[in-house]
Short mmCIF file of C-alpha atoms and ligand atoms in Angstrom, two decimals:
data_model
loop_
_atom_site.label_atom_id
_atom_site.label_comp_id
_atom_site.label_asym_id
_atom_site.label_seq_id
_atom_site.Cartn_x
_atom_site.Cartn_y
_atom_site.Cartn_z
CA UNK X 1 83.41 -77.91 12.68
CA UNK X 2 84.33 -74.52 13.32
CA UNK X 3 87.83 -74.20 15.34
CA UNK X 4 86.60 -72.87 18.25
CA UNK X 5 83.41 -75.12 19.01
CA UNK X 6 86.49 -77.88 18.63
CA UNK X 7 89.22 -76.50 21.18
CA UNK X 8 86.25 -75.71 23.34
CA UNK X 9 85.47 -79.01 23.31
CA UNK X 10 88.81 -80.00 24.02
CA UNK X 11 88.73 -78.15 27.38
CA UNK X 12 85.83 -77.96 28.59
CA UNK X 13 83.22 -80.95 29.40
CA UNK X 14 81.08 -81.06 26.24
CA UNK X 15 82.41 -77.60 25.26
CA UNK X 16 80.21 -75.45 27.49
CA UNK X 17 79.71 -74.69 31.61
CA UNK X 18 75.74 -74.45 31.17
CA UNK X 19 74.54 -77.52 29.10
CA UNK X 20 71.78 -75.55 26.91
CA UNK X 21 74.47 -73.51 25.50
CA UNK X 22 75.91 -76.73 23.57
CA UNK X 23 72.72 -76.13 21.04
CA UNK X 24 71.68 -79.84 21.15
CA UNK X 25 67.78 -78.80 21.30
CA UNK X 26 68.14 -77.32 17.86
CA UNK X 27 71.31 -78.68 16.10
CA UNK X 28 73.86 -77.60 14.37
CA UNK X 29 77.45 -75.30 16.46
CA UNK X 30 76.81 -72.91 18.66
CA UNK X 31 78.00 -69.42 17.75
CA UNK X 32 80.69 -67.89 20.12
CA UNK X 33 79.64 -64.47 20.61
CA UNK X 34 82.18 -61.50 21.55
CA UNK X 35 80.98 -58.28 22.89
CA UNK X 36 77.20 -56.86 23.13
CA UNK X 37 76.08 -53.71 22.90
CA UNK X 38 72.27 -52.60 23.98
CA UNK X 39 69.94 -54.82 22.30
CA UNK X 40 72.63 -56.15 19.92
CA UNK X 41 75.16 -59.09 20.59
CA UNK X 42 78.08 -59.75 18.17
CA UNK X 43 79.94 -62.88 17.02
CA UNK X 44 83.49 -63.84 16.38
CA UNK X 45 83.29 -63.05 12.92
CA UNK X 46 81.71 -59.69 13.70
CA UNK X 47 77.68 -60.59 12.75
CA UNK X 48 75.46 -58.49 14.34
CA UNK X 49 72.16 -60.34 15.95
CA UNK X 50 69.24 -58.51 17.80
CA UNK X 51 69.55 -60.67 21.35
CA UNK X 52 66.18 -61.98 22.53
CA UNK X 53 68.25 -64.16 24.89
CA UNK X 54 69.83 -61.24 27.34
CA UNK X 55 71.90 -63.63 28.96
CA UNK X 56 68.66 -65.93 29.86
CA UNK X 57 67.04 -62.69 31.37
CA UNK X 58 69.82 -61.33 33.79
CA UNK X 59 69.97 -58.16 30.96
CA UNK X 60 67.63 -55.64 32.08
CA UNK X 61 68.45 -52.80 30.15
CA UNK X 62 70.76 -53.59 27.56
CA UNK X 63 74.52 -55.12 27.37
CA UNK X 64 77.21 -52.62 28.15
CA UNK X 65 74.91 -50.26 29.30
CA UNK X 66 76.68 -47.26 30.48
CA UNK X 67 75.72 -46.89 34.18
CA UNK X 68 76.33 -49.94 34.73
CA UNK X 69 79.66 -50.18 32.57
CA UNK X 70 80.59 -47.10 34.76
CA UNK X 71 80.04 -48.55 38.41
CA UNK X 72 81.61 -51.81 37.43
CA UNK X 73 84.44 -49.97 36.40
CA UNK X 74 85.06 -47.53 39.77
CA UNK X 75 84.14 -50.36 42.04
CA UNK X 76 87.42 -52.83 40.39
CA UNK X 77 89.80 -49.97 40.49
CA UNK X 78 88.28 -49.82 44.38
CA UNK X 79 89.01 -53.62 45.02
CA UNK X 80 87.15 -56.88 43.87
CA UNK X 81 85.90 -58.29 47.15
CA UNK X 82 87.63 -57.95 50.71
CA UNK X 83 85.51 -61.04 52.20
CA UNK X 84 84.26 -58.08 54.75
CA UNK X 85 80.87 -56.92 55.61
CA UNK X 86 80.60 -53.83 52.99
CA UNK X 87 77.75 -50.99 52.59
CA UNK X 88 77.54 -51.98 49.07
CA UNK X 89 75.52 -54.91 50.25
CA UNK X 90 73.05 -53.09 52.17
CA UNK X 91 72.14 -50.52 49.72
CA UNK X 92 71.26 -53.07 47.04
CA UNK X 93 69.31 -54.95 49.72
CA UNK X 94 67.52 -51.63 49.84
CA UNK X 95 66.87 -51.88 46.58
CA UNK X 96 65.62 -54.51 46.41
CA UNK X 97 63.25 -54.35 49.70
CA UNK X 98 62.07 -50.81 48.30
CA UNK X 99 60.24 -53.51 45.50
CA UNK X 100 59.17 -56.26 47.55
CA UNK X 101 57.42 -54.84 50.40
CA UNK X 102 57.18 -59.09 51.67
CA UNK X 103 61.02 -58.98 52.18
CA UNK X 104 62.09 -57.83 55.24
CA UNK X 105 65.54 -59.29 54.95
CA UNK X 106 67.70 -61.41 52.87
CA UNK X 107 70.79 -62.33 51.76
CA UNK X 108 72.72 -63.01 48.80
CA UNK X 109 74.58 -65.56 47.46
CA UNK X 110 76.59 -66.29 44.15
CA UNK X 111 73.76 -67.26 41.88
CA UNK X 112 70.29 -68.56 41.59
CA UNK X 113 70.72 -72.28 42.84
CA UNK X 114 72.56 -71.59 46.13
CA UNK X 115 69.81 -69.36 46.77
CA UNK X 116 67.15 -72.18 45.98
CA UNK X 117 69.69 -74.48 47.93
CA UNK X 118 70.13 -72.07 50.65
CA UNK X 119 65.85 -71.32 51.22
CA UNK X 120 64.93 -75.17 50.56
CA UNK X 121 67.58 -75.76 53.84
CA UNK X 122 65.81 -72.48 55.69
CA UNK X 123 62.52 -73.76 55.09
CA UNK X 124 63.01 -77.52 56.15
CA UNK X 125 65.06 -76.37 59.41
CA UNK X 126 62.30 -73.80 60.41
CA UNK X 127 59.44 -76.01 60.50
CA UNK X 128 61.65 -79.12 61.22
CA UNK X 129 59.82 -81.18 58.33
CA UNK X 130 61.38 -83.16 55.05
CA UNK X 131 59.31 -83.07 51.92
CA UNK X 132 59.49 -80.30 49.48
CA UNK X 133 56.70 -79.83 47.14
CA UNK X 134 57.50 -78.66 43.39
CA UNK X 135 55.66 -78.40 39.91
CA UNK X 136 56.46 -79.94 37.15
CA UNK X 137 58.19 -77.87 34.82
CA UNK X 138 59.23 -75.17 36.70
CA UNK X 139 63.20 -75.23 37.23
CA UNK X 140 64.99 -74.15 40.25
CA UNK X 141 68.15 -74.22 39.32
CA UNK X 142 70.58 -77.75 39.67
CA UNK X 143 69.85 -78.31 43.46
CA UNK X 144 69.58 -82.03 43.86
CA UNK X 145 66.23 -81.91 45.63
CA UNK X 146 64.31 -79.91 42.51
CA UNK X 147 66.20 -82.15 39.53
CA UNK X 148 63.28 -84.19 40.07
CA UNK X 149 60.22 -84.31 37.51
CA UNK X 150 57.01 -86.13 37.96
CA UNK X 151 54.98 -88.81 35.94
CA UNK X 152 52.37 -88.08 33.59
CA UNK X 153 50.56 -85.09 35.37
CA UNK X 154 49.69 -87.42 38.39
CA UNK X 155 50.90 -86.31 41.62
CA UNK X 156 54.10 -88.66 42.02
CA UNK X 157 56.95 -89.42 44.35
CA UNK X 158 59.78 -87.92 42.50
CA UNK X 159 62.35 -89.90 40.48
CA UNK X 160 66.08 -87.92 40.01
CA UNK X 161 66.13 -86.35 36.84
CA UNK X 162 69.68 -86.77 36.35
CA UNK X 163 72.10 -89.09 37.47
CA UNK X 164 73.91 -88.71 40.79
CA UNK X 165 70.60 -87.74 43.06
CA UNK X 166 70.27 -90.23 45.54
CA UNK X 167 66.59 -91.48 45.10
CA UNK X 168 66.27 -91.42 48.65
CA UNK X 169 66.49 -88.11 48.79
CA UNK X 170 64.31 -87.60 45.67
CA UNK X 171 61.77 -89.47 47.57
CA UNK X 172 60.98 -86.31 49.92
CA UNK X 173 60.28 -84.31 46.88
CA UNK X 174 56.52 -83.86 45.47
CA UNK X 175 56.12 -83.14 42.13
CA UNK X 176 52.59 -82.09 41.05
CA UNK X 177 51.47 -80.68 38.07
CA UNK X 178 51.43 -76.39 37.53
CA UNK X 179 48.02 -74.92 37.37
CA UNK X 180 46.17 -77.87 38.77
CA UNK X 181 44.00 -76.81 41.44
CA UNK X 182 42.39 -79.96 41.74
CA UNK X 183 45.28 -81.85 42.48
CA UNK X 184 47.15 -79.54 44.76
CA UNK X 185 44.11 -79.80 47.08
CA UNK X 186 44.12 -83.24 47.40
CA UNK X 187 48.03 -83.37 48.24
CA UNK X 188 47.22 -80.99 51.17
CA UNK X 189 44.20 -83.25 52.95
CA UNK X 190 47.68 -84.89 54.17
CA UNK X 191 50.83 -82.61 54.06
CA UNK X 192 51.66 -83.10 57.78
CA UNK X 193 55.58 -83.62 56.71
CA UNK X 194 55.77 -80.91 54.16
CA UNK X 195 58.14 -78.19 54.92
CA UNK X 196 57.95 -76.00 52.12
CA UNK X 197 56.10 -75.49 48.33
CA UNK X 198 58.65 -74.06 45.82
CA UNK X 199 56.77 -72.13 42.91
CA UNK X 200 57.67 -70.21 39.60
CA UNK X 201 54.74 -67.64 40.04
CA UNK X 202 55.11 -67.07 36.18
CA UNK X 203 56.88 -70.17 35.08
CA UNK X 204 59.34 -69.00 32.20
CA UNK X 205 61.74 -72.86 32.32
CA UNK X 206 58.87 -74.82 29.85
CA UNK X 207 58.67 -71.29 28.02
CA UNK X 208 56.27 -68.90 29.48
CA UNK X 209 53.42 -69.97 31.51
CA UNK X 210 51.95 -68.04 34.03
CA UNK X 211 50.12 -69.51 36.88
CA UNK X 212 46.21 -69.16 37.37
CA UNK X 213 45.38 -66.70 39.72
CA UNK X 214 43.31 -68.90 41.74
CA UNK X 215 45.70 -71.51 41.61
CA UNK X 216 48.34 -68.95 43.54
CA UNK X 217 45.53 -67.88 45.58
CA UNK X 218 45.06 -71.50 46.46
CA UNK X 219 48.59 -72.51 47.14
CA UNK X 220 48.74 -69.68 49.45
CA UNK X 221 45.58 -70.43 51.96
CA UNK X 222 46.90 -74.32 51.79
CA UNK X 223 50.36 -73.80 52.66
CA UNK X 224 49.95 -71.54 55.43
CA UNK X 225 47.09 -74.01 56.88
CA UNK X 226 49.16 -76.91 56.42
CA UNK X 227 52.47 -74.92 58.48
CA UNK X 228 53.99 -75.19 55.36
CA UNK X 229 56.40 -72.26 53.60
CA UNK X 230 54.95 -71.31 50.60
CA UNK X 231 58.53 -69.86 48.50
CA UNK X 232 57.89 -68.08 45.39
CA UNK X 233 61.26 -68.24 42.70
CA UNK X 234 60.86 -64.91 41.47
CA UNK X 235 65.10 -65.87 39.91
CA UNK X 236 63.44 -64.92 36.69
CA UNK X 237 60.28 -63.05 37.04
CA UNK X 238 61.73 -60.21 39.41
CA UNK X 239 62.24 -57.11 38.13
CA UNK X 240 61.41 -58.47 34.74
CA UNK X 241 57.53 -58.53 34.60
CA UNK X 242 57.28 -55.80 37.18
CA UNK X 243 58.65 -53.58 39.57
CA UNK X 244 57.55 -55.84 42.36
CA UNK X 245 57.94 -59.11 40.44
CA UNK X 246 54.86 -61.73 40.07
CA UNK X 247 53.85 -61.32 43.84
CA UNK X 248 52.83 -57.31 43.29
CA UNK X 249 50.96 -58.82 40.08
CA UNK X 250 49.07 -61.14 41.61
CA UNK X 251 48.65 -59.46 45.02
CA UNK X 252 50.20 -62.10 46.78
CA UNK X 253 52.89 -62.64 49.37
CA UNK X 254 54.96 -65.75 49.72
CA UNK X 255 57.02 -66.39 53.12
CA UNK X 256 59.95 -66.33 50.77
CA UNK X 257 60.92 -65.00 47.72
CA UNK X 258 64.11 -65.90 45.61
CA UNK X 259 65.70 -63.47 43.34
CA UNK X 260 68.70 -63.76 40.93
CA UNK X 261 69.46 -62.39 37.33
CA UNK X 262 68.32 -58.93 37.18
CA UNK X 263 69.41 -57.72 40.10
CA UNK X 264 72.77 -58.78 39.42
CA UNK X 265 73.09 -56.12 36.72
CA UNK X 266 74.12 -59.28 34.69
CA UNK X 267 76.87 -60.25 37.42
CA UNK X 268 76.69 -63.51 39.34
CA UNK X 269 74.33 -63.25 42.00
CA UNK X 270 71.10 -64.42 43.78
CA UNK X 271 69.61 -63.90 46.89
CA UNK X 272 66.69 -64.85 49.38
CA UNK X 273 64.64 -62.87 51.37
CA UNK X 274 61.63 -62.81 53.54
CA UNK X 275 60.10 -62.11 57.35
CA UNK X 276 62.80 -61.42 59.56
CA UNK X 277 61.53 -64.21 61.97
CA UNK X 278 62.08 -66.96 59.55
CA UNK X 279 65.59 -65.14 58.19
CA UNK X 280 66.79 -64.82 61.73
CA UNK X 281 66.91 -68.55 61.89
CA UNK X 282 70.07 -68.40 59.32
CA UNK X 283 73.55 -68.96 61.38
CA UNK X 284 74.94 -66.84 62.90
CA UNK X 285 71.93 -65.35 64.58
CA UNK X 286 70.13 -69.16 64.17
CA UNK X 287 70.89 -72.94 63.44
CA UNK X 288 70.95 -73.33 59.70
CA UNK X 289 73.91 -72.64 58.10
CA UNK X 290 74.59 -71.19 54.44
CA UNK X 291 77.62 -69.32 53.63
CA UNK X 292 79.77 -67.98 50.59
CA UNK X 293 82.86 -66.70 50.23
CA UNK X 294 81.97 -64.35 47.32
CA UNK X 295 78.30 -63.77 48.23
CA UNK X 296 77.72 -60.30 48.22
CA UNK X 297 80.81 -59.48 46.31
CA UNK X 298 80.96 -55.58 45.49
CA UNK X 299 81.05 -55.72 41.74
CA UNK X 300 78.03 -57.71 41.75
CA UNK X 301 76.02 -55.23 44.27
CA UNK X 302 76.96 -52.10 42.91
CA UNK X 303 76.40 -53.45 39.10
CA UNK X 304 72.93 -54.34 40.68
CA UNK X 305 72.47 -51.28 42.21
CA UNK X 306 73.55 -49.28 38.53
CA UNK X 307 70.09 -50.91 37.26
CA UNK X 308 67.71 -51.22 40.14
CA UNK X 309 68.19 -47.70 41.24
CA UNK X 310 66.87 -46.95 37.90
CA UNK X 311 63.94 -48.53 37.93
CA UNK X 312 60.10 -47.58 38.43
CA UNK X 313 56.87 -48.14 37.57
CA UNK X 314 56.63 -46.25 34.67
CA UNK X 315 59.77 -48.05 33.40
CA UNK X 316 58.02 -51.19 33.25
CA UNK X 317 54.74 -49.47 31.54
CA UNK X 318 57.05 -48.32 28.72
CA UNK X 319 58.86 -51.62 28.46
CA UNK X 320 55.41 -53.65 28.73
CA UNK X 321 53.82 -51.84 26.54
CA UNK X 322 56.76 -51.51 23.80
CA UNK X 323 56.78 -55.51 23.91
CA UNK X 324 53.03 -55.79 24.15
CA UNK X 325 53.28 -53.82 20.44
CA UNK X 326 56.05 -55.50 19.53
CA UNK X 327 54.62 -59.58 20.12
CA UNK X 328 50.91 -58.12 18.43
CA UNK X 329 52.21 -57.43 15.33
CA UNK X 330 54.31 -60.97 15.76
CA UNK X 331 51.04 -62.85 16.17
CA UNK X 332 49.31 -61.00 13.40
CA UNK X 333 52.53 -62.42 10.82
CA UNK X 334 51.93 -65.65 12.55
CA UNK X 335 48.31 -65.38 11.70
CA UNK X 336 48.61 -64.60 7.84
CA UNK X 337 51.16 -67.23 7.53
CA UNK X 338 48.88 -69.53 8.91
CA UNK X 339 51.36 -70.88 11.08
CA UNK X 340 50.06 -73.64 14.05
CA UNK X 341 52.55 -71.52 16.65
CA UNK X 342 51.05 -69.09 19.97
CA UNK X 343 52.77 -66.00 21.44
CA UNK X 344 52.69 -65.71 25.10
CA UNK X 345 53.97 -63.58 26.91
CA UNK X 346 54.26 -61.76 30.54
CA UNK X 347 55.48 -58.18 30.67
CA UNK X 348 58.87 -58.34 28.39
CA UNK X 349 59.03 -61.99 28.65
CA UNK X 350 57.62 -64.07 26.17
CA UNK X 351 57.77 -67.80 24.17
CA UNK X 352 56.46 -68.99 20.91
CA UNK X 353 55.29 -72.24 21.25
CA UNK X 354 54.32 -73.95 18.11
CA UNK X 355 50.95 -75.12 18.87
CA UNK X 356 47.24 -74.65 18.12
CA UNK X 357 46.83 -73.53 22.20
CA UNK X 358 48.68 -71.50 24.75
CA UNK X 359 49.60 -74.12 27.30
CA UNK X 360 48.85 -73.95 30.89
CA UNK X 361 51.33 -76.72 32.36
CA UNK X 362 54.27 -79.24 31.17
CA UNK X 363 52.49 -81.79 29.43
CA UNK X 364 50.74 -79.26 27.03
CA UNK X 365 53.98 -77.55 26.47
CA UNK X 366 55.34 -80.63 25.28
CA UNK X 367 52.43 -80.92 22.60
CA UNK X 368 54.44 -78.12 20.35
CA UNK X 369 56.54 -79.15 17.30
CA UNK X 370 60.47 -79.22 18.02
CA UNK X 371 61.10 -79.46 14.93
CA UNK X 372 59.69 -76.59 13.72
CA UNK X 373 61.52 -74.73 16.13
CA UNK X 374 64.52 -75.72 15.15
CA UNK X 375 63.92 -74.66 11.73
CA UNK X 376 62.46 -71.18 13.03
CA UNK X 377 65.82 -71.21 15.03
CA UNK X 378 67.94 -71.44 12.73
CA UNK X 379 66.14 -69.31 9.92
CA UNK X 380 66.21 -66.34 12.67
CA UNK X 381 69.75 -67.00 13.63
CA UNK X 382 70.37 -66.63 9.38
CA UNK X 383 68.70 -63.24 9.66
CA UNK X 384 70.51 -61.86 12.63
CA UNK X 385 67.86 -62.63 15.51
CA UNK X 386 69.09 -64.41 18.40
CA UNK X 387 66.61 -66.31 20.39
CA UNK X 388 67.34 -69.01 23.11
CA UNK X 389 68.66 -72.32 21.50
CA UNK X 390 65.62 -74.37 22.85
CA UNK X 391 61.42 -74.82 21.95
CA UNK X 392 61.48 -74.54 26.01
CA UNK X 393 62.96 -71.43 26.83
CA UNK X 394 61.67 -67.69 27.63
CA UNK X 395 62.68 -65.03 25.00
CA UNK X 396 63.10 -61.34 26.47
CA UNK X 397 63.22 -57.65 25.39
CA UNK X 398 65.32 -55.28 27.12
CA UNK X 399 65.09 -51.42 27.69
CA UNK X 400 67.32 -51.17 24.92
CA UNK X 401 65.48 -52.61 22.45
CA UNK X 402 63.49 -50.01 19.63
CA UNK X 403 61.10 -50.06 17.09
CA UNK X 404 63.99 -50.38 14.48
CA UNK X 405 64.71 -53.82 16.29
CA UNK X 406 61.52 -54.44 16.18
CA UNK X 407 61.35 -53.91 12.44
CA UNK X 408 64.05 -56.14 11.63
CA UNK X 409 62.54 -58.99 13.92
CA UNK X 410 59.09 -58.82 12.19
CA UNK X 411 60.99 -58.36 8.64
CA UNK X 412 62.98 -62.00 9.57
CA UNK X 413 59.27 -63.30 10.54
CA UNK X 414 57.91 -62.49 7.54
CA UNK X 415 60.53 -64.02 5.16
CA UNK X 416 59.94 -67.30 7.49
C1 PLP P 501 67.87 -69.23 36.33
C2 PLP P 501 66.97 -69.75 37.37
C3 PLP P 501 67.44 -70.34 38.55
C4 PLP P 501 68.90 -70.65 38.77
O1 PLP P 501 69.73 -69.55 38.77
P1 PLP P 501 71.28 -69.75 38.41
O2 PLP P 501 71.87 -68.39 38.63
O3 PLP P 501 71.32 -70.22 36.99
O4 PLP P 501 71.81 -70.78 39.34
C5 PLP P 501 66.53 -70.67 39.53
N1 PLP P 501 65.21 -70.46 39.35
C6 PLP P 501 64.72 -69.92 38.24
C7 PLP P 501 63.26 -69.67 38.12
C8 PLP P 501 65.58 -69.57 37.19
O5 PLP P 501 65.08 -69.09 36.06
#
């Protein structure tokens, strides 16, 4: 055991402060990685991998990139955080509301979850009801209420999925399965008590799996005739399939929308956003409370701003497109190798699943070979591609990332 993975595990709880990191999904240490630079990340010992991982998506366009390097720097010689209202926080709101035309307002927190936390609390004290409605497979952060999973593809009361939920409060949580129209209409002919639906529009947790169209379009007519909030966790999917996340894709507008990751610049942060009239209902101007002492902190807003400002249309045609290329060429190697494994992908987001069929929900995820992807882990890792250390996770490519990348990524393929 390498020194490192040991004294980490001396000090920290299992060795790591996010549990996927501990590469128990595909075995063998996990490799402590120093500095990054663009599309490239760089290990203690100096090894240079292509990074497919991008800090589980919060890299946009590159690590280190130099705007962003740049704005960091001026705003710490400027002061950290003064735990004061600041204009840094309204011109990434900007930002972001120049993208997401169904955001009137929001606010940010620290990271993903306590915006989950903070909109399942919004949503429950704004229509005054209990149960929250999830789908299986889609992750939404640690929040006690969403750590819940369901039984096999039936529409269940939710058991905790981890110890230390209360199963009373798991009780108010729904868990049906993604993509099933059938069963999400049946659930509303009696959702009197449901406060709000909590969605991955393109799920990326179980790998990626976008939703059907008419399932979204479905979810949305229910929810609204039902009183219910219909909250769309764009954490992942914003700014990273499209300038105006899933919702623009699909033509579809949630009452609230959760961001995180990209618009951090890769700083902590997250935030939640919608009409004003439901927003207003946050303390002070309204009765539920959220708070934070470092939500909204400056480095994170103007490292946000460095890579938002940036961003267009046509910067997410290039980026699309340069994947699109990229994962066609993948397949094709997948193809000649005759390997049982699928590519699919959403804009620069993308999983391999190793199965005859691209899967639509959890349980058909769960049909592809772990073990495979271990070995296909490992092999890559060998050859100087980093991808997530898990058969469920989303892959990503970055601004930074060229057709020399590219090159070496399809070379590794090919000698797997
Ligand atoms: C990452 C993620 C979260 C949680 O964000 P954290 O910053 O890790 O707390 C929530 N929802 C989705 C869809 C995510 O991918």
């Amino acid at each position: 055991m390498s020194r490192a993975w040991k004294e980490a595990q001396k000090h920290i709880a299992g060795g790591v402060n996010s549990p996927v990191r501990a590469f128990k999904a595909v075995g063998g240490e996990p490799v402590f990685m120093e500095r990054g630079r663009g599309p490239y990340l760089f290990d203690h010992h100096k090894k240079r991998y292509v990074d497919y991982c991008l800090s589980w998506g919060a890299i946009l366009l590159g690590h280190a990139e130099e705007a962003t390097t740049r704005a960091i720097r001026e705003q710490a010689r400027k002061g950290t955080g003064f735990g004061t209202v600041t204009e840094y926080e309204t011109a990434l709101a900007r930002e972001i509301k120049k993208a997401f035309p169904s955001i009137e307002q929001l606010r940010f927190t620290s990271s993903g979850t306590e915006a989950v936390m903070s909109a399942l609390r919004l949503a429950r004290g704004v229509t005054r009801r209990k149960r929250v409605v999830k789908f299986e497979g889609c992750y939404h952060g640690h929040t006690d209420s969403l750590l819940v999973k369901a039984g096999s593809g039936l529409a269940t009361f939710g058991s905790p999925d981890s110890a230390g939920i209360p199963e009373e409060l798991a009780a108010l949580t729904t868990v049906l399965e993604y993509n099933n129209l059938e069963q999400l209409e049946s659930f509303f002919k009696n959702a009197k008590d449901t406060a709000c639906v909590i969605v991955e529009p393109i799920a990326g947790n179980m790998g990626v799996v976008p939703a059907r169209e008419e399932f979204l379009k479905s979810l949305r007519k229910k929810t609204k005739q039902a009183g219910a909030l219909l909250i769309f966790d764009e954490v992942i999917s914003g700014f990273r399939v499209g300038y105006g996340g899933a919702q623009e894709l699909y033509g579809i507008t949630p009452d609230l929308t959760l961001l995180g990751k990209v618009i951090g610049g890769g700083l902590p942060v997250g935030a939640f956003g919608g009409k004003k009239e439901i927003m207003s209902a946050l303390s002070p101007t309204g009765k539920v409370y959220q708070a934070g002492t470092l939500s909204g902190n400056p480095i994170s807003m103007v490292a946000g701003r460095a890579v938002l400002s940036r961003l267009s249309r046509e910067f997410y045609r290039t980026l699309n497109q340069k994947t699109g290329a990229f994962l066609r060429q993948a397949q094709e190697i997948l193809r000649m190798k005759k390997k049982s494994a699928v590519i699919q992908s959403a804009g620069s987001m993308f999983s391999l699943f190793f199965c005859g069929q691209k899967p639509v929900n959890f349980s058909t995820v769960l049909k592809s070979d772990t073990k495979e992807f271990k070995k296909f882990f490992h092999k890559m890792l060998k050859y100087g591609i980093y991808t997530p250390p898990s058969a469920y996770e989303t892959s990503f490519v970055s601004g930074a990332h060229t057709e020399h990348e590219f090159e070496k990524t399809l070379k590794a393929f090919e000698k797997w």
